[in-house]
CSV table of C-alpha atoms in Angstrom, one decimal:
chain,number,residue,atom,x,y,z
J,1,MET,CA,-60.0,-17.4,-17.3
J,2,ILE,CA,-57.6,-18.4,-14.4
J,3,THR,CA,-57.1,-15.8,-11.7
J,4,PRO,CA,-54.4,-15.6,-9.0
J,5,LEU,CA,-57.0,-16.7,-6.5
J,6,ASP,CA,-57.5,-19.9,-8.4
J,7,ILE,CA,-53.8,-20.8,-7.8
J,8,LEU,CA,-53.4,-19.7,-4.2
J,9,SER,CA,-55.7,-18.3,-1.6
J,10,LEU,CA,-55.8,-14.6,-0.8
J,11,GLU,CA,-54.1,-15.2,2.6
J,12,THR,CA,-51.3,-17.0,0.9
J,13,TRP,CA,-50.8,-14.2,-1.6
J,14,ILE,CA,-50.8,-11.6,1.2
J,15,LEU,CA,-48.1,-13.7,3.0
J,16,ILE,CA,-46.0,-14.0,-0.1
J,17,GLY,CA,-46.3,-10.3,-0.7
J,18,THR,CA,-45.4,-9.5,2.9
J,19,ILE,CA,-42.3,-11.7,2.8
J,20,LEU,CA,-41.1,-10.1,-0.5
J,21,ALA,CA,-41.7,-6.6,0.9
J,22,LEU,CA,-39.7,-7.5,4.1
J,23,LEU,CA,-37.0,-9.0,2.0
J,24,ARG,CA,-36.8,-5.9,-0.2
J,25,TYR,CA,-36.7,-3.7,2.9
J,26,TYR,CA,-33.9,-5.9,4.4
J,27,ILE,CA,-31.9,-5.5,1.1
J,28,HIS,CA,-32.5,-1.8,1.1
J,29,ARG,CA,-31.2,-1.4,4.7
J,30,LYS,CA,-28.1,-3.4,3.8
J,31,TRP,CA,-27.5,-1.0,0.8
J,32,GLN,CA,-27.6,2.0,3.1
J,33,VAL,CA,-24.4,1.2,4.9
J,34,LEU,CA,-22.0,3.1,2.5
J,35,LYS,CA,-24.4,6.0,2.2
J,36,GLN,CA,-24.6,6.4,6.0
J,37,LEU,CA,-20.8,6.3,6.2
J,38,GLY,CA,-20.6,9.0,3.6
J,39,ILE,CA,-18.6,6.8,1.2
J,40,PRO,CA,-19.4,7.5,-2.5
J,41,HIS,CA,-20.4,4.5,-4.7
J,42,ASP,CA,-22.4,3.5,-7.7
J,43,PRO,CA,-26.1,2.8,-6.8
J,44,PRO,CA,-26.5,-1.0,-6.2
J,45,THR,CA,-29.4,-2.8,-8.0
J,46,LEU,CA,-30.9,-6.3,-7.8
J,47,LEU,CA,-30.1,-7.0,-11.4
J,48,ASN,CA,-26.5,-6.1,-10.8
J,49,LEU,CA,-26.3,-8.1,-7.6
J,50,GLY,CA,-25.3,-4.9,-5.9
J,51,ASN,CA,-22.3,-3.7,-8.0
J,52,LEU,CA,-21.0,-7.2,-8.8
J,53,VAL,CA,-22.3,-7.9,-12.3
J,54,PRO,CA,-20.6,-4.8,-14.0
J,55,ALA,CA,-17.3,-5.7,-12.3
J,56,MET,CA,-17.6,-9.3,-13.5
J,57,LYS,CA,-18.1,-8.4,-17.1
J,58,ASN,CA,-14.4,-7.9,-17.7
J,59,PHE,CA,-13.0,-9.8,-14.7
J,60,GLN,CA,-9.6,-10.5,-16.2
J,61,GLN,CA,-8.9,-6.8,-16.2
J,62,PHE,CA,-10.9,-5.8,-13.1
J,63,PHE,CA,-7.9,-3.9,-11.7
J,64,LEU,CA,-8.3,-1.2,-14.4
J,65,ASN,CA,-11.6,-0.2,-12.8
J,66,ASP,CA,-9.8,1.2,-9.8
J,67,VAL,CA,-8.1,3.8,-11.9
J,68,LYS,CA,-11.5,4.9,-13.3
J,69,ASN,CA,-13.2,4.9,-9.9
J,70,LYS,CA,-10.5,7.0,-8.3
J,71,LYS,CA,-11.1,9.7,-10.9
J,72,LYS,CA,-14.8,9.4,-10.4
J,73,PHE,CA,-15.1,9.2,-6.6
J,74,GLY,CA,-11.7,10.1,-5.1
J,75,LYS,CA,-9.4,8.2,-2.8
J,76,VAL,CA,-12.1,6.4,-0.8
J,77,TYR,CA,-15.1,4.7,-2.4
J,78,GLY,CA,-17.3,1.7,-1.9
J,79,THR,CA,-18.9,-1.2,-3.8
J,80,TYR,CA,-21.5,-3.8,-2.9
J,81,VAL,CA,-20.9,-7.5,-3.6
J,82,PHE,CA,-24.6,-8.2,-3.4
J,83,LEU,CA,-25.3,-7.4,0.3
J,84,LYS,CA,-21.6,-7.2,1.5
J,85,SER,CA,-20.0,-3.8,1.4
J,86,ARG,CA,-16.4,-3.2,0.4
J,87,ILE,CA,-14.3,-0.1,0.8
J,88,THR,CA,-11.4,0.7,-1.6
J,89,ILE,CA,-8.8,3.0,-0.1
J,90,TRP,CA,-6.1,5.0,-1.9
J,91,ASP,CA,-5.2,7.3,1.1
J,92,THR,CA,-1.7,6.3,2.0
J,93,ASP,CA,-2.0,7.6,5.6
J,94,VAL,CA,-4.9,5.3,6.1
J,95,LEU,CA,-3.2,2.4,4.4
J,96,GLN,CA,-0.2,2.9,6.7
J,97,GLN,CA,-2.4,2.5,9.7
J,98,ILE,CA,-4.2,-0.6,8.2
J,99,TYR,CA,-0.9,-2.3,7.5
J,100,ILE,CA,1.1,-1.3,10.6
J,101,LYS,CA,-0.5,0.7,13.4
J,102,GLU,CA,-3.9,-1.0,13.4
J,103,PHE,CA,-2.6,-4.4,12.2
J,104,SER,CA,-4.5,-6.2,15.0
J,105,THR,CA,-7.8,-5.0,13.6
J,106,PHE,CA,-6.8,-5.8,10.0
J,107,SER,CA,-4.6,-8.9,10.5
J,108,ASP,CA,-6.6,-11.2,8.1
J,109,ARG,CA,-6.8,-11.0,4.4
J,110,LYS,CA,-10.4,-12.1,4.1
J,111,ALA,CA,-13.2,-13.8,6.0
J,112,SER,CA,-14.8,-15.8,3.1
J,113,SER,CA,-14.0,-18.7,0.7
J,114,ASN,CA,-11.4,-20.3,3.0
J,115,LEU,CA,-13.7,-23.3,3.5
J,116,LEU,CA,-13.6,-24.0,-0.2
J,117,ASN,CA,-9.8,-24.4,-0.1
J,118,GLY,CA,-10.3,-28.0,1.2
J,119,GLU,CA,-8.9,-29.7,4.3
J,120,VAL,CA,-5.3,-29.4,3.1
J,121,MET,CA,-5.1,-25.9,1.5
J,122,LYS,CA,-7.1,-24.2,4.3
J,123,ASN,CA,-3.8,-24.4,6.2
J,124,GLN,CA,-1.7,-22.4,3.8
J,125,LEU,CA,-0.2,-19.2,5.2
J,126,VAL,CA,-2.3,-16.9,3.0
J,127,SER,CA,-5.5,-18.4,4.2
J,128,VAL,CA,-5.1,-18.9,8.0
J,129,SER,CA,-5.8,-16.2,10.5
J,130,GLY,CA,-5.3,-15.2,14.1
J,131,PRO,CA,-3.0,-17.1,16.4
J,132,LYS,CA,-2.7,-19.9,13.8
J,133,TRP,CA,-1.3,-17.5,11.3
J,134,LYS,CA,1.1,-16.0,13.8
J,135,ARG,CA,2.4,-19.5,14.8
J,136,ILE,CA,3.0,-20.6,11.2
J,137,ARG,CA,4.5,-17.3,10.1
J,138,ASN,CA,6.9,-17.2,13.1
J,139,THR,CA,7.9,-20.8,12.3
J,140,LEU,CA,8.6,-20.2,8.6
J,141,THR,CA,10.2,-16.7,8.7
J,142,PRO,CA,13.7,-17.9,9.9
J,143,TYR,CA,13.9,-20.2,6.9
J,144,PHE,CA,14.3,-17.1,4.7
J,145,SER,CA,17.3,-15.7,6.7
J,146,THR,CA,20.5,-14.6,4.9
J,147,SER,CA,22.4,-17.7,6.1
J,148,LYS,CA,19.6,-20.1,4.8
J,149,LEU,CA,19.4,-18.3,1.5
J,150,LYS,CA,23.1,-18.4,1.0
J,151,GLY,CA,22.9,-22.2,1.6
J,152,MET,CA,20.4,-22.5,-1.3
J,153,TYR,CA,22.2,-20.0,-3.6
J,154,GLY,CA,24.4,-22.6,-5.3
J,155,THR,CA,21.4,-24.8,-6.0
J,156,VAL,CA,19.5,-22.0,-7.7
J,157,GLU,CA,22.6,-21.1,-9.7
J,158,LYS,CA,22.9,-24.6,-11.2
J,159,CYS,CA,19.2,-24.4,-12.3
J,160,VAL,CA,19.8,-21.1,-14.0
J,161,GLU,CA,22.9,-22.3,-15.7
J,162,LEU,CA,21.0,-25.2,-17.1
J,163,MET,CA,18.3,-22.8,-18.4
J,164,VAL,CA,21.1,-20.9,-20.3
J,165,LYS,CA,22.2,-24.1,-22.0
J,166,GLN,CA,18.6,-25.0,-22.9
J,167,ILE,CA,18.0,-21.5,-24.4
J,168,LYS,CA,21.1,-21.8,-26.5
J,169,LYS,CA,19.9,-25.1,-27.8
J,170,THR,CA,16.4,-23.7,-28.5
J,171,SER,CA,17.6,-20.5,-30.1
J,172,GLU,CA,19.7,-22.5,-32.6
J,173,GLU,CA,16.5,-24.5,-33.6
J,174,ASN,CA,14.1,-21.5,-33.8
J,175,ASP,CA,16.3,-18.6,-34.9
J,176,GLY,CA,16.6,-17.3,-31.4
J,177,LYS,CA,12.8,-17.1,-30.8
J,178,ILE,CA,11.6,-18.6,-27.5
J,179,ASP,CA,8.4,-18.7,-25.4
J,180,VAL,CA,9.7,-16.8,-22.4
J,181,LYS,CA,6.8,-17.8,-20.1
J,182,GLU,CA,7.5,-21.5,-20.7
J,183,VAL,CA,11.3,-21.2,-20.4
J,184,PHE,CA,11.3,-19.1,-17.3
J,185,GLY,CA,8.4,-21.1,-15.8
J,186,ARG,CA,10.4,-24.3,-16.1
J,187,MET,CA,13.5,-22.7,-14.6
J,188,ALA,CA,11.5,-21.3,-11.7
J,189,MET,CA,9.9,-24.7,-11.0
J,190,ASP,CA,13.3,-26.4,-11.2
J,191,SER,CA,14.7,-23.8,-8.7
J,192,ILE,CA,11.9,-24.0,-6.2
J,193,CYS,CA,11.9,-27.8,-6.2
J,194,ALA,CA,15.7,-28.1,-5.9
J,195,ALA,CA,16.3,-25.3,-3.4
J,196,ALA,CA,13.2,-25.5,-1.3
J,197,PHE,CA,12.7,-29.3,-1.3
J,198,GLY,CA,16.0,-30.8,-2.3
J,199,VAL,CA,14.4,-32.5,-5.4
J,200,ASP,CA,16.0,-32.4,-8.8
J,201,THR,CA,13.0,-32.4,-11.3
J,202,HIS,CA,15.1,-32.2,-14.5
J,203,ILE,CA,12.1,-30.4,-16.1
J,204,GLN,CA,14.3,-28.2,-18.2
J,205,GLU,CA,16.5,-30.7,-19.8
J,206,THR,CA,14.4,-33.8,-20.4
J,207,GLY,CA,10.8,-32.6,-20.2
J,208,LYS,CA,10.4,-35.1,-17.3
J,209,ASP,CA,7.6,-34.3,-14.7
J,210,LEU,CA,5.5,-32.5,-17.3
J,211,LYS,CA,2.5,-33.6,-15.2
J,212,LEU,CA,3.8,-31.3,-12.5
J,213,ILE,CA,3.6,-28.3,-14.9
J,214,GLU,CA,0.2,-29.5,-16.1
J,215,MET,CA,-1.2,-29.6,-12.6
J,216,VAL,CA,0.1,-26.2,-11.7
J,217,LYS,CA,-1.5,-24.7,-14.9
J,218,LYS,CA,-4.8,-26.3,-14.0
J,219,ILE,CA,-4.8,-24.7,-10.6
J,220,PHE,CA,-3.9,-21.3,-12.1
J,221,ASP,CA,-6.7,-21.5,-14.6
J,222,LEU,CA,-9.1,-19.2,-12.6
J,223,GLN,CA,-11.9,-19.6,-15.2
J,224,ARG,CA,-12.7,-22.8,-13.4
J,225,THR,CA,-13.9,-21.0,-10.3
J,226,PHE,CA,-16.4,-18.8,-11.9
J,227,ASN,CA,-19.3,-21.2,-12.0
J,228,ILE,CA,-22.7,-21.1,-10.4
J,229,TRP,CA,-21.5,-22.6,-7.1
J,230,PHE,CA,-18.6,-20.1,-6.6
J,231,ILE,CA,-20.9,-17.1,-7.6
J,232,LEU,CA,-23.5,-18.3,-5.0
J,233,THR,CA,-20.9,-18.2,-2.2
J,234,ILE,CA,-20.1,-14.6,-3.2
J,235,ILE,CA,-23.8,-13.7,-3.1
J,236,PHE,CA,-24.7,-15.8,-0.1
J,237,PRO,CA,-21.6,-16.3,2.2
J,238,TRP,CA,-23.5,-19.0,4.2
J,239,PHE,CA,-23.7,-21.2,1.1
J,240,GLU,CA,-20.0,-21.8,1.5
J,241,LYS,CA,-20.7,-24.1,4.5
J,242,VAL,CA,-23.2,-26.0,2.4
J,243,LEU,CA,-20.6,-26.7,-0.3
J,244,ARG,CA,-18.0,-27.6,2.3
J,245,PHE,CA,-20.5,-30.2,3.7
J,246,PHE,CA,-20.4,-31.8,0.2
J,247,ASN,CA,-16.6,-31.5,0.1
J,248,TYR,CA,-16.6,-29.0,-2.8
J,249,SER,CA,-13.3,-27.3,-3.5
J,250,VAL,CA,-12.3,-24.4,-5.8
J,251,TYR,CA,-9.3,-26.5,-6.9
J,252,PRO,CA,-9.7,-28.7,-10.0
J,253,LYS,CA,-10.3,-32.4,-9.2
J,254,GLY,CA,-7.2,-34.4,-8.6
J,255,THR,CA,-4.7,-31.4,-8.5
J,256,ILE,CA,-4.3,-31.1,-4.7
J,257,GLU,CA,-4.3,-34.9,-4.3
J,258,TYR,CA,-1.4,-35.0,-6.8
J,259,PHE,CA,0.5,-32.4,-4.8
J,260,VAL,CA,-0.2,-34.2,-1.5
J,261,VAL,CA,1.4,-37.4,-2.9
J,262,LEU,CA,4.3,-35.3,-4.3
J,263,THR,CA,5.0,-33.5,-1.1
J,264,ASP,CA,4.7,-36.8,0.9
J,265,ALA,CA,7.4,-38.2,-1.4
J,266,ILE,CA,9.5,-35.0,-0.9
J,267,LYS,CA,9.1,-35.4,2.9
J,268,GLU,CA,10.3,-39.0,2.8
J,269,LYS,CA,13.3,-38.0,0.7
J,270,SER,CA,14.2,-35.1,3.0
J,271,GLN,CA,14.0,-37.4,6.1
J,272,THR,CA,16.3,-40.1,4.5
J,273,GLY,CA,18.5,-38.0,2.3
J,274,SER,CA,21.8,-36.2,2.9
J,275,THR,CA,21.8,-33.7,5.8
J,276,ASP,CA,24.3,-31.4,4.1
J,277,ARG,CA,21.8,-29.8,1.7
J,278,VAL,CA,19.8,-26.9,3.1
J,279,ASP,CA,16.1,-26.8,2.0
J,280,PHE,CA,12.8,-25.6,3.3
J,281,MET,CA,11.3,-29.0,3.6
J,282,ARG,CA,14.0,-30.3,5.9
J,283,LEU,CA,13.6,-27.2,8.0
J,284,MET,CA,9.9,-27.6,8.2
J,285,LEU,CA,10.2,-31.3,9.2
J,286,GLN,CA,12.5,-30.2,12.1
J,287,SER,CA,9.7,-28.0,13.4
J,288,GLU,CA,6.8,-30.5,13.0
J,289,ILE,CA,4.3,-30.8,15.9
J,290,SER,CA,1.1,-32.7,16.4
J,291,GLU,CA,-2.4,-31.3,15.9
J,292,GLN,CA,-2.9,-31.5,19.6
J,293,GLU,CA,0.3,-29.6,20.3
J,294,SER,CA,-0.7,-26.9,17.8
J,295,LYS,CA,-3.8,-26.1,19.8
J,296,GLN,CA,-1.8,-25.3,23.0
J,297,GLU,CA,-1.3,-21.6,24.0
J,298,ASN,CA,2.0,-20.2,22.7
J,299,ALA,CA,2.6,-23.3,20.6
J,300,LYS,CA,5.6,-23.3,18.3
J,301,GLY,CA,6.0,-25.3,15.1
J,302,ILE,CA,3.8,-26.5,12.3
J,303,THR,CA,1.6,-29.6,11.8
J,304,GLN,CA,1.9,-32.2,9.0
J,305,ASN,CA,-1.1,-30.7,7.1
J,306,GLU,CA,0.4,-27.2,7.4
J,307,ILE,CA,3.7,-28.5,6.0
J,308,THR,CA,1.9,-30.0,3.1
J,309,ALA,CA,-0.2,-26.9,2.4
J,310,ASN,CA,2.7,-24.5,2.5
J,311,SER,CA,4.9,-26.7,0.4
J,312,ILE,CA,2.2,-26.7,-2.3
J,313,THR,CA,1.9,-22.9,-2.0
J,314,MET,CA,5.7,-22.6,-2.4
J,315,ILE,CA,5.6,-24.7,-5.6
J,316,LEU,CA,2.7,-22.7,-7.1
J,317,ALA,CA,4.2,-19.3,-6.2
J,318,GLY,CA,7.6,-20.4,-7.5
J,319,TYR,CA,6.1,-21.3,-10.9
J,320,ASP,CA,3.7,-18.5,-11.5
J,321,THR,CA,4.6,-15.2,-9.8
J,322,THR,CA,8.4,-15.6,-10.0
J,323,SER,CA,8.4,-16.6,-13.6
J,324,SER,CA,6.0,-13.7,-14.5
J,325,THR,CA,8.3,-11.2,-12.8
J,326,ILE,CA,11.2,-12.5,-14.8
J,327,LEU,CA,9.1,-12.5,-18.0
J,328,PHE,CA,8.0,-8.8,-17.6
J,329,LEU,CA,11.6,-7.7,-16.8
J,330,ALA,CA,13.0,-9.5,-19.9
J,331,TYR,CA,10.3,-7.9,-22.0
J,332,ASN,CA,11.1,-4.4,-20.6
J,333,LEU,CA,14.8,-4.9,-21.2
J,334,ALA,CA,14.1,-6.1,-24.8
J,335,ALA,CA,12.1,-2.9,-25.4
J,336,HIS,CA,14.7,-0.6,-24.0
J,337,LYS,CA,18.1,-1.5,-25.4
J,338,ASP,CA,19.9,1.4,-23.6
J,339,VAL,CA,18.7,0.1,-20.2
J,340,GLN,CA,19.6,-3.5,-21.2
J,341,GLN,CA,23.2,-2.4,-22.1
J,342,LYS,CA,23.6,-0.3,-18.9
J,343,LEU,CA,22.5,-3.3,-16.8
J,344,ARG,CA,24.8,-5.7,-18.7
J,345,GLN,CA,27.7,-3.3,-18.0
J,346,GLU,CA,26.8,-3.4,-14.3
J,347,ILE,CA,26.8,-7.2,-14.3
J,348,GLN,CA,30.2,-7.3,-16.0
J,349,ASP,CA,31.6,-4.8,-13.4
J,350,THR,CA,30.2,-6.8,-10.5
J,351,VAL,CA,31.6,-10.1,-11.8
J,352,GLN,CA,35.0,-8.5,-12.1
J,353,GLU,CA,34.8,-7.0,-8.6
J,354,TYR,CA,33.5,-10.1,-6.8
J,355,GLY,CA,35.1,-12.7,-9.0
J,356,GLY,CA,31.7,-14.0,-10.2
J,357,LEU,CA,28.0,-13.7,-9.5
J,358,THR,CA,28.3,-14.3,-5.8
J,359,TYR,CA,25.5,-13.8,-3.3
J,360,GLU,CA,27.1,-10.6,-2.1
J,361,GLY,CA,27.8,-9.3,-5.6
J,362,LEU,CA,24.2,-10.0,-6.7
J,363,ASN,CA,22.8,-8.0,-3.9
J,364,SER,CA,25.2,-5.1,-4.5
J,365,MET,CA,23.9,-4.3,-7.9
J,366,LYS,CA,21.9,-1.1,-7.5
J,367,TYR,CA,20.8,-0.7,-11.2
J,368,LEU,CA,19.6,-4.3,-11.3
J,369,THR,CA,17.4,-3.6,-8.3
J,370,MET,CA,16.1,-0.4,-9.9
J,371,CYS,CA,15.1,-2.3,-13.1
J,372,ILE,CA,13.3,-5.0,-11.1
J,373,ASN,CA,11.4,-2.5,-9.0
J,374,GLU,CA,10.3,-0.5,-12.0
J,375,SER,CA,9.2,-3.6,-13.9
J,376,GLN,CA,7.2,-4.7,-10.9
J,377,ARG,CA,5.7,-1.3,-10.6
J,378,LEU,CA,4.6,-1.4,-14.3
J,379,TYR,CA,3.5,-5.0,-14.2
J,380,PRO,CA,2.8,-6.1,-10.6
J,381,ALA,CA,2.2,-9.8,-10.1
J,382,VAL,CA,-0.7,-9.1,-7.7
J,383,PRO,CA,-3.0,-6.1,-8.7
J,384,VAL,CA,-4.9,-5.8,-5.5
J,385,ASN,CA,-4.6,-6.7,-1.8
J,386,SER,CA,-7.3,-6.9,0.9
J,387,ARG,CA,-7.8,-6.8,4.6
J,388,HIS,CA,-10.7,-7.8,6.8
J,389,CYS,CA,-11.9,-5.4,9.5
J,390,SER,CA,-12.4,-7.3,12.7
J,391,GLU,CA,-13.7,-4.4,14.8
J,392,GLU,CA,-15.3,-1.0,13.9
J,393,ILE,CA,-12.6,1.7,13.7
J,394,ILE,CA,-12.3,5.3,12.7
J,395,MET,CA,-9.2,6.4,10.8
J,396,ASN,CA,-8.6,9.9,9.4
J,397,GLY,CA,-12.4,10.6,9.7
J,398,ILE,CA,-13.3,7.4,7.8
J,399,THR,CA,-15.5,4.9,9.7
J,400,ILE,CA,-14.9,1.3,8.8
J,401,PRO,CA,-17.6,-1.1,10.3
J,402,LYS,CA,-16.8,-4.5,11.6
J,403,GLY,CA,-16.9,-7.2,8.9
J,404,VAL,CA,-16.1,-4.9,5.9
J,405,THR,CA,-13.4,-5.9,3.5
J,406,ILE,CA,-10.8,-3.2,2.6
J,407,ILE,CA,-9.5,-3.3,-0.9
J,408,ILE,CA,-6.0,-1.9,-1.5
J,409,PRO,CA,-5.6,-1.0,-5.3
J,410,MET,CA,-1.9,-2.0,-5.7
J,411,TYR,CA,-2.0,-1.7,-9.5
J,412,GLY,CA,-3.8,1.6,-9.3
J,413,LEU,CA,-1.4,3.1,-6.9
J,414,ALA,CA,1.5,2.0,-9.0
J,415,HIS,CA,0.0,3.7,-12.1
J,416,ASP,CA,-1.4,6.8,-10.6
J,417,GLU,CA,-0.4,10.0,-12.3
J,418,GLU,CA,-0.5,11.8,-9.0
J,419,TYR,CA,2.6,9.9,-7.9
J,420,TRP,CA,4.3,8.8,-11.1
J,421,GLU,CA,5.3,10.9,-14.1
J,422,GLU,CA,4.4,9.1,-17.3
J,423,PRO,CA,3.3,6.0,-15.3
J,424,MET,CA,2.9,3.7,-18.3
J,425,LYS,CA,6.6,4.1,-19.3
J,426,PHE,CA,9.5,2.0,-18.1
J,427,LYS,CA,11.9,4.3,-16.3
J,428,PRO,CA,14.3,2.5,-13.8
J,429,GLU,CA,15.8,5.9,-12.8
J,430,ARG,CA,12.7,6.7,-10.8
J,431,MET,CA,13.6,3.9,-8.4
J,432,GLU,CA,17.1,5.2,-7.7
J,433,ASP,CA,16.2,6.5,-4.2
J,434,MET,CA,13.7,4.2,-2.6
J,435,ASN,CA,13.6,6.5,0.5
J,436,LYS,CA,11.6,9.0,-1.6
J,437,ILE,CA,9.0,6.5,-2.6
J,438,ASP,CA,6.1,5.8,-0.2
J,439,PRO,CA,6.0,2.0,0.5
J,440,MET,CA,2.2,2.3,0.5
J,441,ILE,CA,2.3,3.5,-3.1
J,442,PHE,CA,4.8,0.9,-4.3
J,443,GLN,CA,4.2,-2.5,-2.6
J,444,PRO,CA,5.0,-5.3,-5.1
J,445,PHE,CA,5.2,-7.8,-2.2
J,446,GLY,CA,2.4,-6.3,-0.1
J,447,GLY,CA,3.0,-4.5,3.2
J,448,GLY,CA,3.1,-4.9,6.9
J,449,PRO,CA,3.5,-8.2,8.8
J,450,ARG,CA,1.5,-10.1,6.2
J,451,ASN,CA,3.8,-9.2,3.3
J,452,CYS,CA,5.2,-11.9,1.0
J,453,ILE,CA,7.3,-14.3,3.2
J,454,GLY,CA,9.2,-15.6,0.1
J,455,MET,CA,10.2,-12.2,-1.2
J,456,ARG,CA,14.0,-12.6,-0.7
J,457,PHE,CA,14.1,-16.1,-2.2
J,458,ALA,CA,12.1,-14.9,-5.2
J,459,LEU,CA,14.4,-12.0,-5.8
J,460,ILE,CA,17.4,-14.3,-5.8
J,461,VAL,CA,15.8,-16.3,-8.5
J,462,VAL,CA,14.9,-13.2,-10.5
J,463,LYS,CA,18.3,-11.6,-10.2
J,464,LEU,CA,20.3,-14.7,-11.0
J,465,THR,CA,18.1,-15.4,-14.0
J,466,ILE,CA,18.3,-12.0,-15.6
J,467,CYS,CA,22.0,-11.6,-14.9
J,468,ASN,CA,22.8,-15.0,-16.6
J,469,VAL,CA,20.5,-14.2,-19.5
J,470,LEU,CA,22.2,-10.8,-20.1
J,471,GLN,CA,25.7,-12.3,-19.8
J,472,ASN,CA,24.9,-14.7,-22.6
J,473,PHE,CA,22.3,-13.1,-24.8
J,474,TYR,CA,21.0,-10.0,-26.4
J,475,LEU,CA,17.3,-9.5,-25.8
J,476,ASP,CA,15.1,-8.3,-28.6
J,477,PHE,CA,11.5,-8.5,-29.8
J,478,ALA,CA,10.4,-11.3,-32.0
J,479,ASP,CA,8.3,-10.6,-35.1
J,480,ASP,CA,5.1,-11.3,-33.1
J,481,THR,CA,6.0,-9.5,-29.8
J,482,PRO,CA,3.5,-6.8,-28.8
J,483,GLU,CA,4.7,-3.3,-28.5
J,484,PRO,CA,4.7,-1.6,-25.1
J,485,PRO,CA,2.8,-1.0,-22.9
J,486,LEU,CA,2.0,-4.7,-22.8
J,487,GLU,CA,-1.7,-5.4,-22.2
J,488,THR,CA,-2.2,-7.7,-19.2
J,489,ILE,CA,-4.9,-9.8,-17.6
J,490,PHE,CA,-5.4,-11.4,-14.2
J,491,ARG,CA,-5.6,-15.2,-13.9
J,492,ALA,CA,-4.2,-16.0,-10.4
J,493,SER,CA,-1.6,-13.4,-11.1
J,494,VAL,CA,-1.1,-10.7,-13.7
J,495,ARG,CA,0.2,-12.1,-17.0
J,496,PRO,CA,0.4,-11.0,-20.6
J,497,LYS,CA,-3.0,-11.0,-22.5
J,498,VAL,CA,-1.4,-12.8,-25.4
J,499,ASP,CA,-1.3,-16.6,-24.9
J,500,VAL,CA,2.4,-16.8,-25.9
J,501,LEU,CA,4.9,-14.0,-25.4
J,502,SER,CA,7.9,-14.5,-27.6
J,503,LEU,CA,11.3,-12.8,-27.4
J,504,LYS,CA,14.4,-13.2,-29.5
J,505,LEU,CA,17.6,-14.2,-27.7
J,506,THR,CA,20.8,-13.9,-29.7
J,507,PRO,CA,23.9,-15.5,-28.1
J,508,ILE,CA,26.5,-12.9,-27.4
J,509,ASP,CA,29.4,-15.1,-28.3
J,510,THR,CA,28.2,-15.4,-31.9
J,511,GLU,CA,28.1,-11.7,-32.5
């Protein structure tokens, strides 16, 4: 019979046992952080990799866990992602400090996974931090001024008008039934490419540049990232550097390379094309600086790689989050005919007063804004936000250690019965007076200096789209449209659980 001493010596077994005991003690110490801070949490275990495994079991609806955890633990609770502690905060006073007063301590979204974005995408605004983030943000912010947006308004308007023509054609062929994600997605892509980059893709009318849509969808298929390598970086943050050494990227092979070639072509077109057209690419090229200049103190401008990375980010955001916002709003209006008709009347009144859907007229529509806000509350594009704590701090009696990630449950706050009566129902009237709504409870575009930089442009696309749809069509459910509330999942952004969401659009002029 073989004994352990036949395999290894007694000294070796003692050494192995000592190492395992020390390792277990180290893990135990790491798992005492939340307890020592007095922050409630579920007990972490090795089999659960802290608290990670239970959370991963239904990852596509992970944001629903926040609602359950608040009922269980209260407004502040913690979790362990293996050895790293995270603190989820619902307390609006603390969130206000994190976003605004103590922004210098919480200026970064996260401290991990950035290396896996690759050499190009590590320069996107949502990934960079510190002085680099401030320089890029200060450079890009003026591009979204009222005067710049007015200059792009007509371009977006043409894309939306083309969408209406395509819907009429499709509705005739399919008895009014359309895949709204596909239709609104193509329109959003058309708008962002035309207005932001001065490029007419013709995606809506000819199906040209289908590869562009294909590549965007590949990037947004988050199932690709949950492989053994990605999980190892969550468990062992240092492993990220190992993967980066081998040039591993979370993005599917060939996608970023495709967009680099695309944005290079857009740059060339912007440099040689007409100077009359206002677009983001032309503005960015005017602010281009060298890598060496970017490292200087108080540098202004953006580098070539930063232009490419943020151009790609604009394209991706334009397709996914903007089209999803329009989709959910259309769904809610189809489900509530009284709201739809009231909004249609406001559109008609505005057109009569302003002589058309002008920029000023569009932004004057109060009920339209109420409907958009309520739809974003019910179906936020981003269900959680995060901030990285760079220095230990105490706020409202809560100690947050250096290095801890703060989770802001945006979906949970927007569906909390403490703040919203019948939170699962679509009620635009609750958004009538935004002064009465705490911006920490309702934050569809984030909060503080790191809120969504493209918010105003996105809202123009959303408003123009829904106004043109209601001017030309009655929105209704198709035979396979799910009843509200619509079940959602998270895959890069919140989207319907059903693969295809259909609505029926009946042309008004045929009624």
